[in-house]
mmCIF file of C-alpha atoms in Angstrom:
data_model
loop_
_atom_site.group_PDB
_atom_site.id
_atom_site.type_symbol
_atom_site.label_atom_id
_atom_site.label_comp_id
_atom_site.label_asym_id
_atom_site.label_seq_id
_atom_site.Cartn_x
_atom_site.Cartn_y
_atom_site.Cartn_z
ATOM 1 C CA MET A 1 4.077 -13.672 13.315
ATOM 2 C CA ALA A 2 4.011 -10.780 10.679
ATOM 3 C CA LYS A 3 1.150 -8.486 10.502
ATOM 4 C CA LEU A 4 -0.388 -7.568 7.149
ATOM 5 C CA VAL A 5 -0.842 -3.769 7.019
ATOM 6 C CA VAL A 6 -2.727 -1.679 4.383
ATOM 7 C CA SER A 7 -2.441 1.842 3.877
ATOM 8 C CA ILE A 8 -4.642 3.682 1.604
ATOM 9 C CA LEU A 9 -5.438 7.528 0.766
ATOM 10 C CA SER A 10 -8.910 8.205 0.022
ATOM 11 C CA SER A 11 -11.097 11.264 -0.707
ATOM 12 C CA LEU A 12 -13.758 12.420 1.908
ATOM 13 C CA ASP A 13 -16.273 10.556 -0.530
ATOM 14 C CA GLY A 14 -14.572 7.271 -0.527
ATOM 15 C CA TYR A 15 -12.399 7.289 -3.686
ATOM 16 C CA CYS A 16 -8.707 6.111 -3.717
ATOM 17 C CA ALA A 17 -8.309 7.572 -7.284
ATOM 18 C CA GLY A 18 -10.164 9.696 -9.614
ATOM 19 C CA PRO A 19 -11.720 8.903 -13.046
ATOM 20 C CA GLY A 20 -9.558 6.643 -15.015
ATOM 21 C CA GLY A 21 -7.240 5.828 -11.948
ATOM 22 C CA ARG A 22 -5.873 9.337 -11.732
ATOM 23 C CA LEU A 23 -4.159 10.275 -8.503
ATOM 24 C CA ASP A 24 -3.395 13.972 -9.425
ATOM 25 C CA GLU A 25 -6.344 15.326 -7.357
ATOM 26 C CA LEU A 26 -5.344 13.547 -4.121
ATOM 27 C CA PRO A 27 -2.787 15.501 -2.018
ATOM 28 C CA MET A 28 0.422 13.629 -1.889
ATOM 29 C CA GLY A 29 3.368 15.334 -0.673
ATOM 30 C CA LEU A 30 6.263 15.228 1.992
ATOM 31 C CA ALA A 31 3.786 14.540 5.056
ATOM 32 C CA PHE A 32 2.211 11.680 2.955
ATOM 33 C CA ASP A 33 5.646 10.114 2.044
ATOM 34 C CA SER A 34 6.749 10.692 5.629
ATOM 35 C CA HIS A 35 3.798 8.726 6.844
ATOM 36 C CA ASN A 36 4.534 5.938 4.436
ATOM 37 C CA LEU A 37 8.201 5.870 5.168
ATOM 38 C CA GLU A 38 7.394 5.256 8.854
ATOM 39 C CA LEU A 39 5.270 2.197 8.024
ATOM 40 C CA MET A 40 8.096 0.997 5.599
ATOM 41 C CA ARG A 41 10.497 1.057 8.556
ATOM 42 C CA GLY A 42 8.597 -1.869 10.152
ATOM 43 C CA ALA A 43 8.089 -3.897 6.845
ATOM 44 C CA GLY A 44 9.821 -7.152 5.929
ATOM 45 C CA MET A 45 7.793 -7.370 2.534
ATOM 46 C CA PHE A 46 6.099 -4.937 0.146
ATOM 47 C CA LEU A 47 2.684 -6.544 -1.520
ATOM 48 C CA PHE A 48 1.214 -5.040 -4.852
ATOM 49 C CA GLY A 49 -1.438 -5.610 -7.344
ATOM 50 C CA ALA A 50 -0.236 -5.430 -10.807
ATOM 51 C CA THR A 51 -1.266 -1.857 -11.613
ATOM 52 C CA THR A 52 0.318 -0.483 -8.340
ATOM 53 C CA TYR A 53 3.383 -2.388 -8.680
ATOM 54 C CA GLN A 54 4.069 -1.096 -12.267
ATOM 55 C CA MET A 55 3.557 2.475 -11.318
ATOM 56 C CA PHE A 56 5.486 2.330 -8.158
ATOM 57 C CA GLU A 57 8.504 0.614 -10.178
ATOM 58 C CA ALA A 58 8.368 3.326 -12.795
ATOM 59 C CA TYR A 59 8.319 6.125 -10.024
ATOM 60 C CA TRP A 60 10.425 4.970 -7.364
ATOM 61 C CA THR A 61 13.396 3.487 -9.256
ATOM 62 C CA SER A 62 13.651 7.017 -10.954
ATOM 63 C CA VAL A 63 13.955 8.916 -7.620
ATOM 64 C CA ASP A 64 17.202 10.891 -7.099
ATOM 65 C CA ARG A 65 19.262 8.733 -4.504
ATOM 66 C CA SER A 66 22.154 10.971 -4.454
ATOM 67 C CA PRO A 67 23.341 12.925 -1.577
ATOM 68 C CA ASP A 68 21.284 15.942 -2.959
ATOM 69 C CA GLY A 69 18.148 13.966 -3.396
ATOM 70 C CA GLU A 70 15.074 14.846 -1.091
ATOM 71 C CA PRO A 71 15.970 12.457 1.946
ATOM 72 C CA VAL A 72 12.567 11.063 2.425
ATOM 73 C CA GLY A 73 12.035 10.045 -1.180
ATOM 74 C CA ARG A 74 15.648 8.640 -1.188
ATOM 75 C CA GLU A 75 15.040 6.410 1.719
ATOM 76 C CA ILE A 76 11.597 5.250 0.237
ATOM 77 C CA SER A 77 13.548 4.297 -2.826
ATOM 78 C CA GLN A 78 16.095 2.623 -1.324
ATOM 79 C CA ARG A 79 13.683 0.565 0.854
ATOM 80 C CA PHE A 80 11.465 -0.559 -1.987
ATOM 81 C CA GLU A 81 14.768 -1.569 -3.885
ATOM 82 C CA ALA A 82 16.305 -3.544 -0.882
ATOM 83 C CA GLY A 83 13.010 -5.093 0.319
ATOM 84 C CA HIS A 84 11.118 -8.195 -0.701
ATOM 85 C CA ARG A 85 8.467 -7.625 -3.219
ATOM 86 C CA LEU A 86 5.442 -9.719 -4.069
ATOM 87 C CA VAL A 87 2.799 -8.964 -6.724
ATOM 88 C CA VAL A 88 -0.458 -10.768 -6.978
ATOM 89 C CA SER A 89 -1.195 -11.059 -10.737
ATOM 90 C CA ASP A 90 -2.138 -13.340 -13.376
ATOM 91 C CA ARG A 91 -0.946 -11.124 -16.193
ATOM 92 C CA LEU A 92 2.360 -9.843 -14.925
ATOM 93 C CA VAL A 93 5.422 -10.963 -16.625
ATOM 94 C CA GLN A 94 8.535 -9.667 -15.023
ATOM 95 C CA SER A 95 11.340 -8.734 -17.311
ATOM 96 C CA PRO A 96 14.922 -9.724 -16.252
ATOM 97 C CA ALA A 97 15.796 -6.244 -17.376
ATOM 98 C CA SER A 98 13.349 -4.643 -14.893
ATOM 99 C CA PRO A 99 15.012 -2.647 -12.046
ATOM 100 C CA TRP A 100 12.910 -4.891 -9.743
ATOM 101 C CA ALA A 101 13.485 -7.960 -11.489
ATOM 102 C CA GLN A 102 13.654 -10.255 -8.429
ATOM 103 C CA THR A 103 10.024 -9.550 -7.366
ATOM 104 C CA GLU A 104 8.185 -12.564 -6.675
ATOM 105 C CA VAL A 105 4.927 -12.850 -8.902
ATOM 106 C CA VAL A 106 2.062 -15.016 -7.470
ATOM 107 C CA PRO A 107 -1.140 -16.024 -9.441
ATOM 108 C CA ARG A 108 -4.423 -14.915 -7.832
ATOM 109 C CA SER A 109 -5.442 -18.530 -7.271
ATOM 110 C CA ARG A 110 -2.238 -18.947 -4.771
ATOM 111 C CA ALA A 111 -2.200 -15.647 -3.393
ATOM 112 C CA HIS A 112 -4.069 -16.248 -0.057
ATOM 113 C CA ALA A 113 -2.309 -19.416 0.633
ATOM 114 C CA ARG A 114 1.029 -17.643 -0.133
ATOM 115 C CA ILE A 115 0.263 -14.577 2.043
ATOM 116 C CA ALA A 116 -0.844 -16.780 4.930
ATOM 117 C CA GLU A 117 2.491 -18.594 4.776
ATOM 118 C CA ILE A 118 4.471 -15.444 4.712
ATOM 119 C CA LYS A 119 2.272 -14.114 7.651
ATOM 120 C CA ALA A 120 3.104 -17.169 9.808
ATOM 121 C CA ARG A 121 6.855 -16.578 9.667
ATOM 122 C CA PRO A 122 8.616 -14.425 12.017
ATOM 123 C CA GLY A 123 9.867 -10.975 10.534
ATOM 124 C CA GLY A 124 8.676 -7.591 9.675
ATOM 125 C CA ASP A 125 5.230 -6.650 8.435
ATOM 126 C CA LEU A 126 3.786 -7.286 5.013
ATOM 127 C CA LEU A 127 2.781 -3.716 3.720
ATOM 128 C CA ILE A 128 0.344 -2.764 0.995
ATOM 129 C CA PHE A 129 0.184 0.770 -0.272
ATOM 130 C CA GLY A 130 -2.840 1.474 -2.417
ATOM 131 C CA SER A 131 -3.600 -1.658 -4.461
ATOM 132 C CA HIS A 132 -7.254 -1.326 -3.792
ATOM 133 C CA ILE A 133 -8.398 -4.600 -5.577
ATOM 134 C CA LEU A 134 -5.793 -6.617 -3.608
ATOM 135 C CA ALA A 135 -6.526 -4.906 -0.354
ATOM 136 C CA ASN A 136 -10.435 -5.411 -0.698
ATOM 137 C CA ASP A 137 -10.015 -9.016 -1.529
ATOM 138 C CA LEU A 138 -7.583 -9.713 1.376
ATOM 139 C CA LEU A 139 -9.826 -7.925 3.572
ATOM 140 C CA ALA A 140 -12.790 -9.875 2.348
ATOM 141 C CA HIS A 141 -10.655 -13.098 3.287
ATOM 142 C CA GLY A 142 -9.736 -11.953 6.672
ATOM 143 C CA LEU A 143 -6.146 -11.618 5.976
ATOM 144 C CA ILE A 144 -5.644 -8.125 6.821
ATOM 145 C CA ASP A 145 -4.441 -7.310 10.509
ATOM 146 C CA GLU A 146 -4.337 -3.249 10.284
ATOM 147 C CA PHE A 147 -5.559 -0.635 7.994
ATOM 148 C CA HIS A 148 -4.334 2.878 7.658
ATOM 149 C CA LEU A 149 -6.949 5.029 6.147
ATOM 150 C CA LEU A 150 -5.690 8.465 5.322
ATOM 151 C CA VAL A 151 -8.794 10.710 4.427
ATOM 152 C CA ALA A 152 -7.844 13.623 2.301
ATOM 153 C CA ASP A 153 -9.473 16.964 2.341
ATOM 154 C CA VAL A 154 -10.955 16.537 -1.112
ATOM 155 C CA VAL A 155 -14.216 15.333 -2.649
ATOM 156 C CA LEU A 156 -13.609 13.706 -6.073
ATOM 157 C CA GLY A 157 -17.314 12.929 -7.001
ATOM 158 C CA ASN A 158 -16.376 9.863 -9.008
ATOM 159 C CA GLY A 159 -13.632 7.452 -9.788
ATOM 160 C CA VAL A 160 -12.130 4.147 -8.157
ATOM 161 C CA ARG A 161 -13.868 3.226 -4.884
ATOM 162 C CA THR A 162 -11.578 2.776 -1.848
ATOM 163 C CA PHE A 163 -14.068 -0.188 -0.870
ATOM 164 C CA GLU A 164 -15.812 -2.299 -3.234
ATOM 165 C CA PRO A 165 -19.720 -2.391 -3.019
ATOM 166 C CA GLY A 166 -20.825 -5.317 -0.864
ATOM 167 C CA LEU A 167 -17.614 -5.453 1.035
ATOM 168 C CA HIS A 168 -17.921 -6.150 4.775
ATOM 169 C CA GLY A 169 -15.280 -5.502 7.520
ATOM 170 C CA GLN A 170 -15.046 -4.777 11.203
ATOM 171 C CA PHE A 171 -12.607 -2.090 12.436
ATOM 172 C CA LYS A 172 -11.383 -1.056 15.821
ATOM 173 C CA LEU A 173 -9.914 2.613 15.774
ATOM 174 C CA ILE A 174 -6.626 2.388 17.640
ATOM 175 C CA ASN A 175 -5.160 5.807 16.740
ATOM 176 C CA GLN A 176 -6.123 8.913 14.968
ATOM 177 C CA SER A 177 -3.956 11.807 13.937
ATOM 178 C CA GLN A 178 -3.398 14.520 11.344
ATOM 179 C CA LEU A 179 -0.619 14.483 8.938
ATOM 180 C CA ALA A 180 1.867 17.399 9.530
ATOM 181 C CA ASP A 181 1.025 20.572 7.960
ATOM 182 C CA THR A 182 -1.850 19.002 6.096
ATOM 183 C CA ASP A 183 -5.690 18.506 6.558
ATOM 184 C CA ILE A 184 -5.206 14.596 5.940
ATOM 185 C CA ALA A 185 -6.720 12.755 8.764
ATOM 186 C CA ALA A 186 -4.820 9.467 9.592
ATOM 187 C CA LEU A 187 -6.954 6.719 10.919
ATOM 188 C CA HIS A 188 -5.219 3.580 12.152
ATOM 189 C CA TYR A 189 -7.559 0.666 12.545
ATOM 190 C CA GLU A 190 -7.277 -2.819 13.753
ATOM 191 C CA CYS A 191 -9.134 -5.278 11.453
ATOM 192 C CA ARG A 192 -11.519 -7.665 13.340
ATOM 193 C CA PRO A 193 -12.561 -11.058 11.993
ATOM 194 C CA ASN A 194 -15.958 -11.106 10.312
#
């Protein structure tokens, strides 16, 4: 049975993005990408909300995949391209001309059932990066198995909350580390049923 794994980068004061969804004040770099790549190597499917999906599609399809390109970014781009992708959205219409045209789009009303069906199959993990609205919803419905919370060494003061007000969840810390050459704490939790 596959696990549903979420990985989110958050500020010390609990924001996964700044005002207006800006990400430029969060420290993303090679160590961050290397952490994400390790998670991707065990994944069989990538799950997204519409906003994160469109951002990832635009960015990762433009990464230099030539032998001269940065190796971690190149492998991430290749894994996103080759992997199965699912977007939970009521508004996204996938263009046949899109670089990721084969992405499955599932409406919110069917998302829980579809994700539970995929989790019940043998295969690699289901992996979510960011997509805090989707992650919060799946956490509230007991569908998340593991949570990687990367706590950055910044205070944003305002922005997009990592966890929605009123959300409840129980976690068991199973590993903690520091991303290489950074001040980002990597907290790996097992999610417990509410």
